[in-house]
Coordinates of C-alpha atoms and ligand atoms in Angstrom, one line a residue:
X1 CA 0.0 0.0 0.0
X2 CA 1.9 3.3 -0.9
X3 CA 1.6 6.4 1.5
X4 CA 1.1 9.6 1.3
X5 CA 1.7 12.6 2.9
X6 CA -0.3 16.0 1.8
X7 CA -1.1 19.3 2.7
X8 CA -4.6 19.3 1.1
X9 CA -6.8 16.5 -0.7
X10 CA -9.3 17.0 -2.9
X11 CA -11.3 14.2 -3.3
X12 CA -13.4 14.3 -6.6
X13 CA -11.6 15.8 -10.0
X14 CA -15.3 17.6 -11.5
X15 CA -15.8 20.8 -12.2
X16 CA -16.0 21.6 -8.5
X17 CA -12.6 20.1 -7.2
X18 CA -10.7 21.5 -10.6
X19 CA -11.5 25.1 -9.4
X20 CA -11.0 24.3 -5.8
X21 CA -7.4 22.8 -6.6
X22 CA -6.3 25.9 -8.6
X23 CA -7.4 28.2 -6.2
X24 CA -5.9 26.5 -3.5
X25 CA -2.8 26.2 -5.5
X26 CA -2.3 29.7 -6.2
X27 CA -2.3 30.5 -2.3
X28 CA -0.4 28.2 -1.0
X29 CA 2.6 27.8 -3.9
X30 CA 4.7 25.8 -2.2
X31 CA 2.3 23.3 -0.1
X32 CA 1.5 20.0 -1.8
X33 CA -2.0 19.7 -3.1
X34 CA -3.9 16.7 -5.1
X35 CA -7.2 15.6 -6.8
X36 CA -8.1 11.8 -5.9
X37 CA -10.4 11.0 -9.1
X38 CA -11.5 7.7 -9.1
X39 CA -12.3 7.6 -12.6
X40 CA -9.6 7.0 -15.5
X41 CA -9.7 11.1 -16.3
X42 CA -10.7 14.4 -14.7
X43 CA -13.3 16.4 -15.5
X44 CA -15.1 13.9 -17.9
X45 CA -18.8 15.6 -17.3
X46 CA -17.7 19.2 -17.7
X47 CA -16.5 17.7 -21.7
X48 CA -20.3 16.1 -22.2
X49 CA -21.9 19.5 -20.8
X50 CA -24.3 21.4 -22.9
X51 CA -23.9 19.3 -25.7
X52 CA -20.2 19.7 -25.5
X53 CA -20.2 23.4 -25.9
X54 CA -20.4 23.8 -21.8
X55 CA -22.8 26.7 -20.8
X56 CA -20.6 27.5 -18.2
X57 CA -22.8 30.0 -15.9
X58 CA -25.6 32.2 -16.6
X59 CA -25.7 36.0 -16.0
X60 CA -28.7 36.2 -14.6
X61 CA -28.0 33.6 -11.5
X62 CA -30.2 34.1 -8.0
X63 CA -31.2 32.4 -5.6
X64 CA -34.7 31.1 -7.6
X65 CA -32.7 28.8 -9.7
X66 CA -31.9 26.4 -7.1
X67 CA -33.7 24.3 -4.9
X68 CA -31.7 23.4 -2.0
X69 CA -31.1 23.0 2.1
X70 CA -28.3 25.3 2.0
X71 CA -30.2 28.7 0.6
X72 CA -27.8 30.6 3.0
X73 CA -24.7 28.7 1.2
X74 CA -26.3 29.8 -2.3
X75 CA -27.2 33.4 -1.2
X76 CA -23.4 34.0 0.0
X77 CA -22.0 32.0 -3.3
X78 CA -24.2 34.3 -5.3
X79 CA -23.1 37.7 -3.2
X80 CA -19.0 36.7 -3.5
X81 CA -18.6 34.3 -6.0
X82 CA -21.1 35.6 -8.7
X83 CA -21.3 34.6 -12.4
X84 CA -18.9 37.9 -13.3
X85 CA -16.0 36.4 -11.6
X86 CA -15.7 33.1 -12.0
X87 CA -15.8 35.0 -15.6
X88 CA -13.2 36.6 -15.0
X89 CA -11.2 33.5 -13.2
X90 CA -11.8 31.8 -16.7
X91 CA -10.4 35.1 -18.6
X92 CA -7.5 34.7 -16.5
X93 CA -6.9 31.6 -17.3
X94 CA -7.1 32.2 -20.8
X95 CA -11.1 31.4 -21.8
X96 CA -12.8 33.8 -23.5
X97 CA -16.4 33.5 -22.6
X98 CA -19.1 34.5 -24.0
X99 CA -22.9 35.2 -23.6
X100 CA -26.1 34.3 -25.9
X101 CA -29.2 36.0 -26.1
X102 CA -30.8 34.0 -23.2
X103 CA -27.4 35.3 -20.7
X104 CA -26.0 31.2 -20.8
X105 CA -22.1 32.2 -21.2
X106 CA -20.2 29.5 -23.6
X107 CA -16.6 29.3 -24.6
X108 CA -16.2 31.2 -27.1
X109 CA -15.2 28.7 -29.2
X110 CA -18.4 26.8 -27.9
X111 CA -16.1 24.0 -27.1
X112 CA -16.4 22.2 -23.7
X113 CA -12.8 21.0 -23.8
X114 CA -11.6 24.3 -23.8
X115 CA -13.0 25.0 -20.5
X116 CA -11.2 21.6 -18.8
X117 CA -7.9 23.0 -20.9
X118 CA -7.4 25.6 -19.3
X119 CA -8.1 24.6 -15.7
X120 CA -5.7 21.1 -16.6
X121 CA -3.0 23.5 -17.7
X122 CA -2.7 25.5 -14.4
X123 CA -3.2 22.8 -12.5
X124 CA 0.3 21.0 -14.8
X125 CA 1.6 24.7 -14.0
X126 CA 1.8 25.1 -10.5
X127 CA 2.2 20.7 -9.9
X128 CA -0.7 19.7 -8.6
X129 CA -1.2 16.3 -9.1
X130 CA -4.1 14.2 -10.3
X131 CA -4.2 10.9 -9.0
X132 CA -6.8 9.1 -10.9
X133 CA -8.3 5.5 -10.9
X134 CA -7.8 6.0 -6.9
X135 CA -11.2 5.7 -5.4
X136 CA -11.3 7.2 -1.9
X137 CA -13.4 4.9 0.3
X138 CA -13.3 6.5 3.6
X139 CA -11.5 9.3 5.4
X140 CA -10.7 9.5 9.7
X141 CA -9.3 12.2 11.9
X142 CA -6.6 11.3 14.1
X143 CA -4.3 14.0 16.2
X144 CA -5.6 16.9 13.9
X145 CA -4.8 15.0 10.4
X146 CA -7.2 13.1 8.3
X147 CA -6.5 9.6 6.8
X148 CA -7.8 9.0 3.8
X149 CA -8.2 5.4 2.9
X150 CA -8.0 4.9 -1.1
X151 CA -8.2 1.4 -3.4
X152 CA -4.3 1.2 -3.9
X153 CA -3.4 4.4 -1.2
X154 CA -3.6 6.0 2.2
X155 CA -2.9 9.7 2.3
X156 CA -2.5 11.6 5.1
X157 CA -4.0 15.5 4.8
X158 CA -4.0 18.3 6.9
X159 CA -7.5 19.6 4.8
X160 CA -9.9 17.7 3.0
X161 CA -12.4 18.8 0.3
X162 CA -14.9 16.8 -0.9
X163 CA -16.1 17.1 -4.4
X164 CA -17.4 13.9 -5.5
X165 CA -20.6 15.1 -7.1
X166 CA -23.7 13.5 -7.3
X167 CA -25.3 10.2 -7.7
X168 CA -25.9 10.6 -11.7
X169 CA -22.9 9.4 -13.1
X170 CA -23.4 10.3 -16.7
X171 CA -20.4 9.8 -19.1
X172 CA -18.3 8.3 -16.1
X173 CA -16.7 4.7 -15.7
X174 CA -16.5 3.9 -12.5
X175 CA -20.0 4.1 -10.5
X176 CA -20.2 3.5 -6.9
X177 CA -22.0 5.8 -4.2
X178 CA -20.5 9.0 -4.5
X179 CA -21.9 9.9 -0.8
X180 CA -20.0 7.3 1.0
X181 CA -16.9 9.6 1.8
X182 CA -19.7 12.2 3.4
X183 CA -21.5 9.7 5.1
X184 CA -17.7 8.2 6.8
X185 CA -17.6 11.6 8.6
X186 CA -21.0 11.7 9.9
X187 CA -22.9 13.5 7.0
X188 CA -26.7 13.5 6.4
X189 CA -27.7 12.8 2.9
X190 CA -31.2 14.6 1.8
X191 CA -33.2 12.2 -0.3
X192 CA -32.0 12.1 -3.9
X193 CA -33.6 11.6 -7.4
X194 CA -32.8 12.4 -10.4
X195 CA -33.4 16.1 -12.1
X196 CA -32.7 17.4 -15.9
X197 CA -34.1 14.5 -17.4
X198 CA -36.4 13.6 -19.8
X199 CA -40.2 12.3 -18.3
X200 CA -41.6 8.8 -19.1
X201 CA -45.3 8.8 -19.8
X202 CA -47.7 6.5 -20.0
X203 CA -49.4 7.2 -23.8
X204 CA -51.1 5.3 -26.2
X205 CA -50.0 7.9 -29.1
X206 CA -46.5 8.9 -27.6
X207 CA -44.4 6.4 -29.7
X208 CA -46.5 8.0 -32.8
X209 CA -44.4 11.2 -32.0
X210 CA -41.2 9.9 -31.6
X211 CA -38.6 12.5 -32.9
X212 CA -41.1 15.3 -33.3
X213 CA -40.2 19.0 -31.9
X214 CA -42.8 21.3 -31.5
X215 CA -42.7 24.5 -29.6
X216 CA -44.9 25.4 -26.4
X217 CA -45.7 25.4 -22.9
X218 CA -45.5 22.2 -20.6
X219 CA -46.8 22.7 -16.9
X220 CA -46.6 19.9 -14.2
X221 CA -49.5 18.9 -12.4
X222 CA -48.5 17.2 -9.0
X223 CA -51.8 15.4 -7.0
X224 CA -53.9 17.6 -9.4
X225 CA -52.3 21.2 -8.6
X226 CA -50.1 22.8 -11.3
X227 CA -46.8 23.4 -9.6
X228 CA -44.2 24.5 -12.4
X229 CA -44.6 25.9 -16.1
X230 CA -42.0 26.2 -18.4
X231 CA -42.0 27.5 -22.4
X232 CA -39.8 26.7 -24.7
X233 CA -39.0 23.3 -27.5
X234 CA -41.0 20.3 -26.8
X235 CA -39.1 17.3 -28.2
X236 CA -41.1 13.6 -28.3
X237 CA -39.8 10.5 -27.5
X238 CA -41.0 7.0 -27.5
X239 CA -42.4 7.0 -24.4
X240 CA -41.1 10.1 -23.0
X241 CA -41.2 14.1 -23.4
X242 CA -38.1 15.8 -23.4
X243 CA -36.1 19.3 -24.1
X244 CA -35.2 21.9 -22.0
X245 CA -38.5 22.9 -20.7
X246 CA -39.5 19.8 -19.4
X247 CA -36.3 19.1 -18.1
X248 CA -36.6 22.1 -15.9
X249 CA -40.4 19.7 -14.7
X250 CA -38.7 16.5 -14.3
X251 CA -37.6 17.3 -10.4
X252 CA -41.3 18.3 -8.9
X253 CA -42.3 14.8 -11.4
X254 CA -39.3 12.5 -9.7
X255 CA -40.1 13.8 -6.4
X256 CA -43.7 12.7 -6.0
X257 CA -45.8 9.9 -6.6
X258 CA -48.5 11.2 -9.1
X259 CA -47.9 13.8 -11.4
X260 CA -49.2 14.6 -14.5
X261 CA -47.7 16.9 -17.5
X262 CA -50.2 19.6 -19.3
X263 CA -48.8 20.1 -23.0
X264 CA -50.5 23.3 -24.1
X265 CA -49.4 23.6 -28.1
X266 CA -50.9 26.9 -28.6
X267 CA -50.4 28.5 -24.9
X268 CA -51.6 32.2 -26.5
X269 CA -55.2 31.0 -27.5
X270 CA -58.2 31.0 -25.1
X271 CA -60.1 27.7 -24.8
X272 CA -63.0 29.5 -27.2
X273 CA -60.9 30.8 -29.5
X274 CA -59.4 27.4 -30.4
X275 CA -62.5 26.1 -30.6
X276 CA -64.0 29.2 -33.2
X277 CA -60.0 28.4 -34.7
X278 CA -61.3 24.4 -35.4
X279 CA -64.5 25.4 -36.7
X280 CA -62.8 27.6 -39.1
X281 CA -60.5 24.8 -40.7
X282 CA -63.7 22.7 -40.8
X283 CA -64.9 25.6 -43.2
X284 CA -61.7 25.4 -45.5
X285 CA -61.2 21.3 -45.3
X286 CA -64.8 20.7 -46.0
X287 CA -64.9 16.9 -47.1
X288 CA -61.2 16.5 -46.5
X289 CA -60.0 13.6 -44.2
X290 CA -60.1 15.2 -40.7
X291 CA -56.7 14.2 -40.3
X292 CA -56.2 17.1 -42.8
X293 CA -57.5 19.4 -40.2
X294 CA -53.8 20.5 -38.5
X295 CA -52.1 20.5 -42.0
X296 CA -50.4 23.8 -42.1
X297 CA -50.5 24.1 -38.2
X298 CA -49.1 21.1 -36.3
X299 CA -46.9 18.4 -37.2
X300 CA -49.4 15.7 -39.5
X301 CA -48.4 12.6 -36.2
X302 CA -49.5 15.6 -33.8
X303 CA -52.6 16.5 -35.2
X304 CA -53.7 12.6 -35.5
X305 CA -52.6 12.1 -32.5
X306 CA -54.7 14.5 -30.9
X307 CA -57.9 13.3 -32.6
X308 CA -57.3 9.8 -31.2
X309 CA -56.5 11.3 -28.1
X310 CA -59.8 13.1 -27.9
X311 CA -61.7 9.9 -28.8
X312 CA -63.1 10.8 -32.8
X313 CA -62.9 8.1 -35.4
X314 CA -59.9 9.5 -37.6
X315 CA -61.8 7.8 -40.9
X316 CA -63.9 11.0 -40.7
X317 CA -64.2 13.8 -42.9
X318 CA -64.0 17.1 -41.2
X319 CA -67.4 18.3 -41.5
X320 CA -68.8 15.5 -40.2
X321 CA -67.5 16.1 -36.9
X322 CA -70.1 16.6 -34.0
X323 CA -70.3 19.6 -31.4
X324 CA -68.6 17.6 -28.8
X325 CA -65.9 16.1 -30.5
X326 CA -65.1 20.1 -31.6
X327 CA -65.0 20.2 -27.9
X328 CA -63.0 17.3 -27.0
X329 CA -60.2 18.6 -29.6
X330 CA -60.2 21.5 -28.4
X331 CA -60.0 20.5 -25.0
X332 CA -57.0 18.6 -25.8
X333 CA -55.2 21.2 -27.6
X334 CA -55.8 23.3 -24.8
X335 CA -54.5 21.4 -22.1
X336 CA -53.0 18.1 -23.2
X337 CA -52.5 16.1 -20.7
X338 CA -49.9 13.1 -19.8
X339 CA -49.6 10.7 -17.1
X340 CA -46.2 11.2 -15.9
X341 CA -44.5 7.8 -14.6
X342 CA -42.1 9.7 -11.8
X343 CA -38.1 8.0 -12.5
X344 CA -35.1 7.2 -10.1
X345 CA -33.1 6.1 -13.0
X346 CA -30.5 8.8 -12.8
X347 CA -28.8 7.5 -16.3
X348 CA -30.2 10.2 -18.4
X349 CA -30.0 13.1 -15.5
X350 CA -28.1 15.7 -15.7
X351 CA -28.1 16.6 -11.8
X352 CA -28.9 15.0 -9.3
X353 CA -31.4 16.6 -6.5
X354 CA -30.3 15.7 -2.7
X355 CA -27.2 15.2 -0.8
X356 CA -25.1 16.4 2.1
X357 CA -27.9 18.5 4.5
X358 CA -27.0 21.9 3.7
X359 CA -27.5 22.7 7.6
X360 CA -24.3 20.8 8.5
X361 CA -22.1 23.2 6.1
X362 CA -20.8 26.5 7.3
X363 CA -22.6 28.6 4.5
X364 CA -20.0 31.2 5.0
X365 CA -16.9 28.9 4.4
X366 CA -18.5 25.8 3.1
X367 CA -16.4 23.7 5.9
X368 CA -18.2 20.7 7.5
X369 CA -19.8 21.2 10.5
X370 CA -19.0 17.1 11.4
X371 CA -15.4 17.4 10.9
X372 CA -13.0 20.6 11.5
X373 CA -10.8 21.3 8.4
X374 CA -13.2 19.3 5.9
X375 CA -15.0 21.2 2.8
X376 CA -17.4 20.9 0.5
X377 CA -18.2 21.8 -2.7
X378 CA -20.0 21.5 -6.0
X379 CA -23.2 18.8 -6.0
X380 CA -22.5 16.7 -3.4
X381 CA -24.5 19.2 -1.4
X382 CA -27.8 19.2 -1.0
X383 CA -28.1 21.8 -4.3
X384 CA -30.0 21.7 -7.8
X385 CA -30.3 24.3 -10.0
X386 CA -32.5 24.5 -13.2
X387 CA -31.1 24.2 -16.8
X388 CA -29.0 27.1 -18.3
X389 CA -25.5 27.1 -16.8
X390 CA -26.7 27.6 -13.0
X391 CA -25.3 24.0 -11.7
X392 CA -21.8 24.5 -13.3
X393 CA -21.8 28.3 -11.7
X394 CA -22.7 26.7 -8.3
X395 CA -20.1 23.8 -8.7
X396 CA -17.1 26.6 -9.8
X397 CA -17.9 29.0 -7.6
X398 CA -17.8 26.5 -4.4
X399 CA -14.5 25.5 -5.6
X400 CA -13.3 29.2 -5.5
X401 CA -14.7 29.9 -2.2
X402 CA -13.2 26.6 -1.0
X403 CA -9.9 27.1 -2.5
X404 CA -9.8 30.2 -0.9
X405 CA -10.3 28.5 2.6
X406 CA -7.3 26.4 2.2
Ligands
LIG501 C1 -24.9 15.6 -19.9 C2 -24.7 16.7 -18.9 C3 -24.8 18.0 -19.4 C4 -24.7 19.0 -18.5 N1 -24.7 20.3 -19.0 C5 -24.5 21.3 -18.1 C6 -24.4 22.7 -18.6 O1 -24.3 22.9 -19.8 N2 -24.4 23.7 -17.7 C7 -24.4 23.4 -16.3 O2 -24.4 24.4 -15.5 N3 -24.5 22.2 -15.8 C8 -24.5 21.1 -16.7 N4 -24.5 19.8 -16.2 C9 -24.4 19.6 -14.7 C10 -22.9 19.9 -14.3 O3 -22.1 19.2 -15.2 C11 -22.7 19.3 -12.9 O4 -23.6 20.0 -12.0 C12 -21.2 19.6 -12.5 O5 -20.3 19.0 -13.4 C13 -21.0 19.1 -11.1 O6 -19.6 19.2 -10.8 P1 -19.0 18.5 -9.5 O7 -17.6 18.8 -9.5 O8 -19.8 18.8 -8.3 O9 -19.3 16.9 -9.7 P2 -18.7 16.0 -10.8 O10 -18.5 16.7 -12.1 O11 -19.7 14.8 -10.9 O12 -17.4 15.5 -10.3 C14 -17.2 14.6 -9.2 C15 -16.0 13.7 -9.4 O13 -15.8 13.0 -8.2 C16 -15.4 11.7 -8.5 N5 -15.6 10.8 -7.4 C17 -16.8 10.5 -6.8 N6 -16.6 9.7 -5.7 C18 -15.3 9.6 -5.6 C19 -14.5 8.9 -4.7 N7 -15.0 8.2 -3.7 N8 -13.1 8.9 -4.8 C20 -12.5 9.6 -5.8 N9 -13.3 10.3 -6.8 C21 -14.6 10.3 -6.6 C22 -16.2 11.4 -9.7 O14 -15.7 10.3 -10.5 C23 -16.2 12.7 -10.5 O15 -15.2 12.8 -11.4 C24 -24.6 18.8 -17.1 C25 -24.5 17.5 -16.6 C26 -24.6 16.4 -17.5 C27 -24.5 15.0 -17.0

């Protein structure tokens, strides 16, 4: 078994221990920092991140864009360590950033790599070393230094951080229970589930729709009371909905037993005035098929599917429909509705929601309340944020804080 002897250990080589170890580095110069990664590679999520273009933070950050135990720990990120300068940490480093219309900043060169460059080559600057394939399985205090017990290692540290992220291990190797290093010093771990995910429905016209993208509003419906709407691309899967918007659903779904998603296609129109809208078409398809009726408005598998899913016999022609079938369309394109089959597959997440009890964190210097001269950063805390660059901003700016603690 080889040992070990460091000043500080960072446990965890994401996003949130890659800022932490060049932060720390840059203070202390001449002490002896590492990353423990148990994977084969650092910073393997940060390359898959917004589809490999890495929407790095979002300039309009606050505190609504996370759901969390730790709202004190987010409100004093958000005051120090704000979107403008981890920013200006990257510019430093040499990343030129920059914004879209919606305030998600990117690379410039809308490259993910780039942003993992750049923190690798300070890291390779000022020798810090990444250890990787070591998998830290439990740390212990003993006369003011921590052992940290690893597959093929034991390290003794003065500090500790602890950055191993969430339980969705998308894109990574190894898998194991990224909590157990938290839980060997005492730690409370908030329920988790998964979050930024597609949701599974239960549909007899989904798989119809598979591949379709049609714009709109989606609004969950938990135990019959609508809890979240979002706007935006609605993308259909086999048996799931999926984009941005209803990513931003998919925690209140995984969090709760029944839930339902409302799929409203045309969110500006009044119940009537869809209804006056279909009796109109009916006027200009005449004896077409009514599956002609949407042509020119919705996707051709959209527009049958909503016939079927409003009960009327799509062998019809459009002017033979009844009153109440007029109704039941339009009722359905109003609010059309899906059971939603709530997931704890966190495969396809993209966060995970849960994890260390932000109570038991110093919201001020993110050290552990269990253990004296232990940190944590990034998702292993009990935070989530919504789609659009806000859970990379939390993970780098709880680096920087806790690199600056070190
Ligand atoms: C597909 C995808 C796209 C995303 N896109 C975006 C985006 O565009 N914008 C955004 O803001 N967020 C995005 N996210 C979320 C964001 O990537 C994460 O919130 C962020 O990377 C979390 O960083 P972290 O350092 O806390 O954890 P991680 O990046 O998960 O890093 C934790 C590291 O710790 C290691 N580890 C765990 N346990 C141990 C152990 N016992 N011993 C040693 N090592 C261990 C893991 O192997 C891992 O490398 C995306 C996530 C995914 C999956």
């Amino acid at each position: 078994m080889e040992k070990l002897n460091v000043y500080a250990a960072i446990i965890g080589g994401g996003a949130s221990g890659l800022m932490c170890a060049c932060v720390a580095k840059r203070r202390n110069p001449d002490k002896k920092i590492v990353i423990l990664e148990r994977d084969n590679r650092v910073g393997k999520k940060i390359l898959v991140s917004g589809n490999s273009r890495c929407n790095l933070t979002n300039l309009d950050a606050c505190s609504d864009n996370y759901h969390t135990s730790f709202n004190d720990g987010i409100n004093f990120l958000l005051k120090n360590y704000p979107p403008s300068k981890v920013i200006e940490y990257f510019n430093k480093l040499g990343l030129v950033c920059k914004e879209d219309a919606d305030n998600r900043v990117y690379p410039l060169s809308r490259q993910a790599s780039a942003v993992l460059s750049v923190l690798r080559n300070e890291l390779k600057r000022r020798n810090v070393d990444e250890l990787c394939d070591t998998e830290v399985q439990n740390i212990s205090q003993n006369n003011g230094l921590y052992t940290i017990r690893c597959s093929d290692k034991i390290i003794t540290a003065k500090k500790v951080v602890i950055a191993t992220g969430g339980k969705n291990n998308y894109a990574q190797k190894v898998i194991g229970d990224t909590f157990l290093v938290s839980k060997s010093i005492g730690h409370k771990i908030n329920t988790l589930s998964p979050s930024l995910c597609p949701i599974k429905v239960t549909s007899k016209v989904i798989k119809s729709l598979k591949g379709i993208r049609a714009q709109g509003k989606v609004t969950a419906l938990i135990n019959g009371k609508k809890v979240k709407s979002e706007y935006g691309e609605i993308q259909f899967g086999a048996d799931c909905l999926s984009g941005i918007c209803v990513f931003n659903l998919s925690r209140e779904v995984n969090r709760n037993k029944k839930a339902q998603i409302i799929v409203e296609l045309l969110p500006d129109y009044s119940l009537e005035e869809i209804k006056a809208m279909i009796k109109n078409r009916i006027a200009l398809t005449e004896n077409d098929s009514v599956q002609e009726l949407f042509t020119g408005l919705f996707h051709k598998n959209i527009g049958i599917a909503i016939l079927k899913d409003s009960k009327v016999d799509t062998s019809k022609t459009a002017n033979s429909l009844s009153d109440s079938e007029i109704c039941a369309i339009a009722n359905t394109i109003f609010e059309w509705k899906f059971d939603a089959i709530p997931s704890n597959d966190f495969s396809s997440a993209q966060v995970t929601c849960g994890g260390v009890n932000g109570n038991e964190i110093d919201p001020n210097t993110f050290e552990s309340k269990k253990a004296k001269n232990v940190y944590l950063c990034g998702e292993v805390i009990d935070v989530d944020g919504d789609c659009g660059g806000f859970n990379l901003q939390f993970a780098f700016s709880s680096g920087m804080c806790v690199g600056e603690q070190l």
